[in-house]
PDB file of C-alpha atoms in Angstrom:
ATOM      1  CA  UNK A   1      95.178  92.039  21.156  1.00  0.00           C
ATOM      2  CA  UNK A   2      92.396  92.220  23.497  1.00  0.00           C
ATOM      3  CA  UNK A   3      94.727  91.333  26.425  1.00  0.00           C
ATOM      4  CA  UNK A   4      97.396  93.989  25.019  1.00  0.00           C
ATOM      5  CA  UNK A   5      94.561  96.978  25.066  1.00  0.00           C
ATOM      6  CA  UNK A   6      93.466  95.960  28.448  1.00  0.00           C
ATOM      7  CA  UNK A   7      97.253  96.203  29.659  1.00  0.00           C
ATOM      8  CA  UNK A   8      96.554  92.700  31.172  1.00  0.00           C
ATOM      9  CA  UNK A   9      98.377  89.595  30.790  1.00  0.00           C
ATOM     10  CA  UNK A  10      97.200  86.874  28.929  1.00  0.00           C
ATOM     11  CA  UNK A  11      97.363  85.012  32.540  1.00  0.00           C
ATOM     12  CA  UNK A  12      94.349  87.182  33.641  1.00  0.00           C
ATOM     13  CA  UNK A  13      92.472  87.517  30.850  1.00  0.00           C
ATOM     14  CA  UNK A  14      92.207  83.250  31.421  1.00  0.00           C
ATOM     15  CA  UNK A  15      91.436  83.331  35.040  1.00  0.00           C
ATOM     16  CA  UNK A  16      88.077  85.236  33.782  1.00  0.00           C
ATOM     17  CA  UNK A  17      87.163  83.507  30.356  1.00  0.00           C
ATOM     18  CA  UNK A  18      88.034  80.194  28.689  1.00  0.00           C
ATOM     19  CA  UNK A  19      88.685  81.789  24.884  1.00  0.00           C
ATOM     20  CA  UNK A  20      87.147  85.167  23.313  1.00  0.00           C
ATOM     21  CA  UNK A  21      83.984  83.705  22.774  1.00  0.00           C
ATOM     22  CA  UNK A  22      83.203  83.466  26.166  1.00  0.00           C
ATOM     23  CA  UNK A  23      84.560  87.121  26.137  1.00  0.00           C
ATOM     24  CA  UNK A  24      82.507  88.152  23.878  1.00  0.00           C
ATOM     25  CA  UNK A  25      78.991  86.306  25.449  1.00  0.00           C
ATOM     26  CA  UNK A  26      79.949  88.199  28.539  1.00  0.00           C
ATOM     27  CA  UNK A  27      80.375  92.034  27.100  1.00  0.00           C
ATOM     28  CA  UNK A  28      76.947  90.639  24.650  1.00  0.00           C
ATOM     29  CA  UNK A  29      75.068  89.742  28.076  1.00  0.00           C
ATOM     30  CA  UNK A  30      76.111  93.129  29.910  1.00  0.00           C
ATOM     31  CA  UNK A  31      75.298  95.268  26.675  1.00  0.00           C
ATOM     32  CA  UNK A  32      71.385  93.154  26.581  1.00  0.00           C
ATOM     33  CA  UNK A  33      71.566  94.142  30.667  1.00  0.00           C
ATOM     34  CA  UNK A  34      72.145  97.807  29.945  1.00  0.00           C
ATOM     35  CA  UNK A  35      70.051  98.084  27.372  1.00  0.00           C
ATOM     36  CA  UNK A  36      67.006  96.611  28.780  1.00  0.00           C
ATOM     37  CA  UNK A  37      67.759  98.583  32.633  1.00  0.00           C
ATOM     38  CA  UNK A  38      67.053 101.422  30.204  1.00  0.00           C
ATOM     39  CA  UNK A  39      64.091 100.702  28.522  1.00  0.00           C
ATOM     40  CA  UNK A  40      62.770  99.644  31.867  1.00  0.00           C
ATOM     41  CA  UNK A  41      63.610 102.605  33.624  1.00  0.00           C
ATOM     42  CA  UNK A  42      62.241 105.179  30.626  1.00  0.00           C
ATOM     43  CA  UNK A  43      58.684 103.219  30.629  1.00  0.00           C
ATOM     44  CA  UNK A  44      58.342 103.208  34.314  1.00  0.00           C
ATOM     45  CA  UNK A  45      58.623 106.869  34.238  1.00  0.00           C
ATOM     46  CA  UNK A  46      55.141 106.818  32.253  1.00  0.00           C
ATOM     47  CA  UNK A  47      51.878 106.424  32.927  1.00  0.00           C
ATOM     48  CA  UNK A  48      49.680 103.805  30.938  1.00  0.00           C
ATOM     49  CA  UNK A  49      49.810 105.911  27.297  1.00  0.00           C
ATOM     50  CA  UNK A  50      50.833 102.886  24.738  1.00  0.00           C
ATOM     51  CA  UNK A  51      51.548 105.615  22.270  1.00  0.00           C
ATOM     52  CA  UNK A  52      53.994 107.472  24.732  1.00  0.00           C
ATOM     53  CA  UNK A  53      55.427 104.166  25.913  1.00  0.00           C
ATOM     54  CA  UNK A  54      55.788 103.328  22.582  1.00  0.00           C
ATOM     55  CA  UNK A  55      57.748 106.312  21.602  1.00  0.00           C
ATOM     56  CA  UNK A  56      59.314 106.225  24.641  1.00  0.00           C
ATOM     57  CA  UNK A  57      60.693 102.860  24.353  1.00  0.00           C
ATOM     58  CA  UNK A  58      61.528 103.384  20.512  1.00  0.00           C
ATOM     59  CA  UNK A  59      63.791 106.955  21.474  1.00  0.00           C
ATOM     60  CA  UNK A  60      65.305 104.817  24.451  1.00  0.00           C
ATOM     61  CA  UNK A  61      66.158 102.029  21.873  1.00  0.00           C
ATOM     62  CA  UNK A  62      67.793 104.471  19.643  1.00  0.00           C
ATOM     63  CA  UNK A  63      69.056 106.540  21.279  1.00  0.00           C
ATOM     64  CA  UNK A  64      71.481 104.191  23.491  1.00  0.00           C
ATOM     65  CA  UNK A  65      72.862 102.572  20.470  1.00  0.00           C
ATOM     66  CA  UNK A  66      73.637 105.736  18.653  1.00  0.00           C
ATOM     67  CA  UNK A  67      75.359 106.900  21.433  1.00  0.00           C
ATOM     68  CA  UNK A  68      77.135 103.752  21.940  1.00  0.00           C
ATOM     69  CA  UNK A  69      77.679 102.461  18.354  1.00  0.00           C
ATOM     70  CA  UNK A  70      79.835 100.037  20.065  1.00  0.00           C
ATOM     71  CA  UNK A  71      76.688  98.280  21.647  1.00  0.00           C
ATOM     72  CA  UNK A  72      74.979  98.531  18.180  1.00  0.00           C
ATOM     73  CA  UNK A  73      77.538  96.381  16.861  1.00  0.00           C
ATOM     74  CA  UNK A  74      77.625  93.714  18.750  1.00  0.00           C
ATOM     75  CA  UNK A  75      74.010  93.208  19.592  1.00  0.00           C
ATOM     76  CA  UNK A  76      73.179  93.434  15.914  1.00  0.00           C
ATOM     77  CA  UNK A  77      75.946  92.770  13.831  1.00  0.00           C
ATOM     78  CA  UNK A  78      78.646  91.441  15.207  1.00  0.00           C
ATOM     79  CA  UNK A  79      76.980  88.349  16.994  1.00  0.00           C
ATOM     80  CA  UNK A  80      75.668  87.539  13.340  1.00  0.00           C
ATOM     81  CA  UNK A  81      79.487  86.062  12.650  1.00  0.00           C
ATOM     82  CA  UNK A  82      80.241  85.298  16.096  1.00  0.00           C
ATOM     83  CA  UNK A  83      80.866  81.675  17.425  1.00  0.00           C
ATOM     84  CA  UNK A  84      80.103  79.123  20.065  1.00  0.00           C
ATOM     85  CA  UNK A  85      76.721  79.968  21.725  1.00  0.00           C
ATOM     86  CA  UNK A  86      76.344  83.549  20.404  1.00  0.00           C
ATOM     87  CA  UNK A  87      73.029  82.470  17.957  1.00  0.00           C
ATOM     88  CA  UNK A  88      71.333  80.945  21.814  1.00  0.00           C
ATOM     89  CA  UNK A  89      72.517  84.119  23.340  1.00  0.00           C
ATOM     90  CA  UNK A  90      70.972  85.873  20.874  1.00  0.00           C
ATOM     91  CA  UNK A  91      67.586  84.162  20.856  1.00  0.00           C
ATOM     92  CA  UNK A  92      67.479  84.230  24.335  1.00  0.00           C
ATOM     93  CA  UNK A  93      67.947  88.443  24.279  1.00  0.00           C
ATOM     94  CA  UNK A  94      65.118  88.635  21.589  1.00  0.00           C
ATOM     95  CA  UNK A  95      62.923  86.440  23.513  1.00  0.00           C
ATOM     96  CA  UNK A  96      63.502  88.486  26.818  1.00  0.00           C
ATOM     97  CA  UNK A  97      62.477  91.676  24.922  1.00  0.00           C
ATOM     98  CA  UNK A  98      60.378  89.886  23.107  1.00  0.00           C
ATOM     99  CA  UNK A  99      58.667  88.636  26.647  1.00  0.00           C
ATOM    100  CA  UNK A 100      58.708  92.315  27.773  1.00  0.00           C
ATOM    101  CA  UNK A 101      56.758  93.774  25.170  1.00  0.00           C
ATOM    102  CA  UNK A 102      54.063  91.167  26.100  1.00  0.00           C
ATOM    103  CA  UNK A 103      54.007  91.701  29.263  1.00  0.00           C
ATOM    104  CA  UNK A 104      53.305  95.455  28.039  1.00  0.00           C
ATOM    105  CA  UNK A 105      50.957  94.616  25.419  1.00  0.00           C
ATOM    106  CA  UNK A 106      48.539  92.447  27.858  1.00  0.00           C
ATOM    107  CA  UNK A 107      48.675  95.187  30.500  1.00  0.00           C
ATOM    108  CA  UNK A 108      47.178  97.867  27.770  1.00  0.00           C
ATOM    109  CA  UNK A 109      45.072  95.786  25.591  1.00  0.00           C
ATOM    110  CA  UNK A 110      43.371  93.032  27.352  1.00  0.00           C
ATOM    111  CA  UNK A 111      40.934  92.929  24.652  1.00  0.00           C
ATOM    112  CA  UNK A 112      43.787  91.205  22.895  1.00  0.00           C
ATOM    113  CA  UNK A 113      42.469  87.911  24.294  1.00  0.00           C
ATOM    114  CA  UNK A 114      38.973  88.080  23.251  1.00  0.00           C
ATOM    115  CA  UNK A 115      40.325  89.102  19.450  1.00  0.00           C
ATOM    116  CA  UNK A 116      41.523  85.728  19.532  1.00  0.00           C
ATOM    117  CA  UNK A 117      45.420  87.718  18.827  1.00  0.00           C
ATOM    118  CA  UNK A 118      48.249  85.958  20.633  1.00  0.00           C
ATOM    119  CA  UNK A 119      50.160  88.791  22.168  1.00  0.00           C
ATOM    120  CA  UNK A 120      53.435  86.440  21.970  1.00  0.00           C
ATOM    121  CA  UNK A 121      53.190  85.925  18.592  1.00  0.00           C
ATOM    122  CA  UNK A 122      52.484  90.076  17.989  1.00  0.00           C
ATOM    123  CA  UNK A 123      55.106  90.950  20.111  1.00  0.00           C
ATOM    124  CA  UNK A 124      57.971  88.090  18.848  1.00  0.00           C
ATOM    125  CA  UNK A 125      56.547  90.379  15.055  1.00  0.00           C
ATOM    126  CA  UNK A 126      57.154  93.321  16.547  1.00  0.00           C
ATOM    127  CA  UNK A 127      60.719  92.877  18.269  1.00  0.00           C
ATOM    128  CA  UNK A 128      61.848  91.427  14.748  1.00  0.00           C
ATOM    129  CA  UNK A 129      60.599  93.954  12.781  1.00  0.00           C
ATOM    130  CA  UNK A 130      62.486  96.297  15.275  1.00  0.00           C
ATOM    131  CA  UNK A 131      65.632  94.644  15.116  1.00  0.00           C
ATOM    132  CA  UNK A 132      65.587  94.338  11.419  1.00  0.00           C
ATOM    133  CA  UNK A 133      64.939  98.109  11.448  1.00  0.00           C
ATOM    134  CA  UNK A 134      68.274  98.256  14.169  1.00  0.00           C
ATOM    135  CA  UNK A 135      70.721  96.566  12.015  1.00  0.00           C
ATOM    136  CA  UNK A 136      69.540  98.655   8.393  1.00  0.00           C
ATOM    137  CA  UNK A 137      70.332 101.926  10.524  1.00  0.00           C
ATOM    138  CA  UNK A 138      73.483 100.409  12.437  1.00  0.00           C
ATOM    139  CA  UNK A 139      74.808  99.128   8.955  1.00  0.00           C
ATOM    140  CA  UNK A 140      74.200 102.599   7.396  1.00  0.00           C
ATOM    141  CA  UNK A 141      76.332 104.408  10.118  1.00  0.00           C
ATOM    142  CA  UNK A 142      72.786 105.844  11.883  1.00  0.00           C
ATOM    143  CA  UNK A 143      72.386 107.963   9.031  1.00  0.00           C
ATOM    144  CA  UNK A 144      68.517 108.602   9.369  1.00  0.00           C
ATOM    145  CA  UNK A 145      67.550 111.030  12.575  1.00  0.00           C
ATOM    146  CA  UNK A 146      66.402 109.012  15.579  1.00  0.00           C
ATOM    147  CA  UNK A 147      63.026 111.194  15.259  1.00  0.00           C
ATOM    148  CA  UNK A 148      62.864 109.656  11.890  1.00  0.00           C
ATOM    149  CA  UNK A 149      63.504 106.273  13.417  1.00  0.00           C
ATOM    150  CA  UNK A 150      61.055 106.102  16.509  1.00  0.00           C
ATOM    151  CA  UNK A 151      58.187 108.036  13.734  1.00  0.00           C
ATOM    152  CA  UNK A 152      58.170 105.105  11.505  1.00  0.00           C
ATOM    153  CA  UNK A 153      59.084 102.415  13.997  1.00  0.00           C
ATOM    154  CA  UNK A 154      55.891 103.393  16.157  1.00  0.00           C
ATOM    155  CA  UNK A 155      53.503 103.223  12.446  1.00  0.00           C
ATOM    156  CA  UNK A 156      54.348  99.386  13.308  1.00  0.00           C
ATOM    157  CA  UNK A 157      52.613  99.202  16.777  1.00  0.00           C
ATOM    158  CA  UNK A 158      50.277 102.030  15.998  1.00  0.00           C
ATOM    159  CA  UNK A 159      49.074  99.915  13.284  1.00  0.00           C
ATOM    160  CA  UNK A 160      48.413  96.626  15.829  1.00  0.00           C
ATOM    161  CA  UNK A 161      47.006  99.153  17.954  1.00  0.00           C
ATOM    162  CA  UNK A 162      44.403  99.878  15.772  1.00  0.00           C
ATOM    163  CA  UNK A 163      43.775  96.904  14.197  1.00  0.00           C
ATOM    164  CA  UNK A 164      43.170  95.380  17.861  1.00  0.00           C
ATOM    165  CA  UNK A 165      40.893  98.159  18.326  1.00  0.00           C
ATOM    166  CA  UNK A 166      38.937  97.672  14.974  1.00  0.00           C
ATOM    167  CA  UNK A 167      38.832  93.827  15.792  1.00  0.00           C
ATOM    168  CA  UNK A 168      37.214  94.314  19.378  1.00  0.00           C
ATOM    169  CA  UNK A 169      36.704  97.730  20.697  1.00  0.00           C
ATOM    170  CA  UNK A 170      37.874  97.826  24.571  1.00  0.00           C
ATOM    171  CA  UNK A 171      35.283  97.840  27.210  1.00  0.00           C
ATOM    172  CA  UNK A 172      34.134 101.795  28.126  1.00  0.00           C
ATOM    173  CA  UNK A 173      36.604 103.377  30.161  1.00  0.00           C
ATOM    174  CA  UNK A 174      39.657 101.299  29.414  1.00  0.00           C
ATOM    175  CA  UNK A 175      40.056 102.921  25.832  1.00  0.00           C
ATOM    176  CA  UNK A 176      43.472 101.933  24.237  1.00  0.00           C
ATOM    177  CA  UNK A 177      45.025 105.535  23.403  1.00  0.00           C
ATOM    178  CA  UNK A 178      47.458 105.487  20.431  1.00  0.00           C
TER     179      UNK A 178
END
């Protein structure tokens, strides 16, 4: 089938993967690739503002996979019943996102550290909480508005925000804005 809608023969479909699996880790690695080149690219248009980065990563996020339901499928759903590798691939793309929100979250709250919070852990919560919220509103044909979406996605980091905040104020002059 997948040969048939490509108009290839089956000949080069196996010069380029071993089986469909291996088809399908490949279009589930470029889909990741897009989708973080975009996230990426949206935050570095920013200045430090975790509550704009925040809703600018969150629209980013959305936005992509509504547009591309496609993606939203197999990042979300789809690799759920896939075989082979799919459940490393999978953990690997959390992780990676997983290690770019921390990357994020030490650069605009290095008072993180002396609350004795391990921004890992926070942002491994956060990512899941994210991608649980992905595959309820892929599953559900994207019925709620993405403003609805990023609004009560962000009460999630808004809420760490703050409770970093309450836990040990930042230093004057490096004031975590929400």
């Amino acid at each position: 089938d997948v040969c048939l809608q490509a108009r290839l023969t089956e000949r080069y479909f196996y010069e380029s993967f071993a089986n469909r699996e291996e088809l399908f880790a490949a279009v589930y690695q470029h889909c990741i690739g897009q989708l973080r080149a975009s996230l990426v690219a949206a935050l570095a248009k920013l200045p430090k503002d975790p509550q704009a980065m925040t809703q600018m990563a969150l629209r980013t996020l959305y936005t992509e996979l509504r547009d591309d339901p496609r993606m939203a499928r197999i990042l979300f759903i789809d690799v759920l019943s896939a075989h082979g590798d799919m459940d490393k691939h999978s953990l690997n793309a959390m992780q990676g996102f997983s290690d770019l929100l921390e990357s994020y979250l030490i650069l605009l709250a290095p008072q993180l550290k002396k609350a004795k919070l391990d921004a890992s852990l926070i942002s491994t919560g956060l990512v899941g909480a994210v991608v649980l919220l992905v595959m309820r509103w892929a599953v559900t044909g994207f019925k709620e508005p993405i403003d609805d979406m990023v609004r009560n996605s962000a009460v999630l980091f808004e809420a760490m925000a703050g409770h970093v905040e309450r836990c040990c104020p930042p230093e004057s002059g490096t004031a975590v804005r929400r």
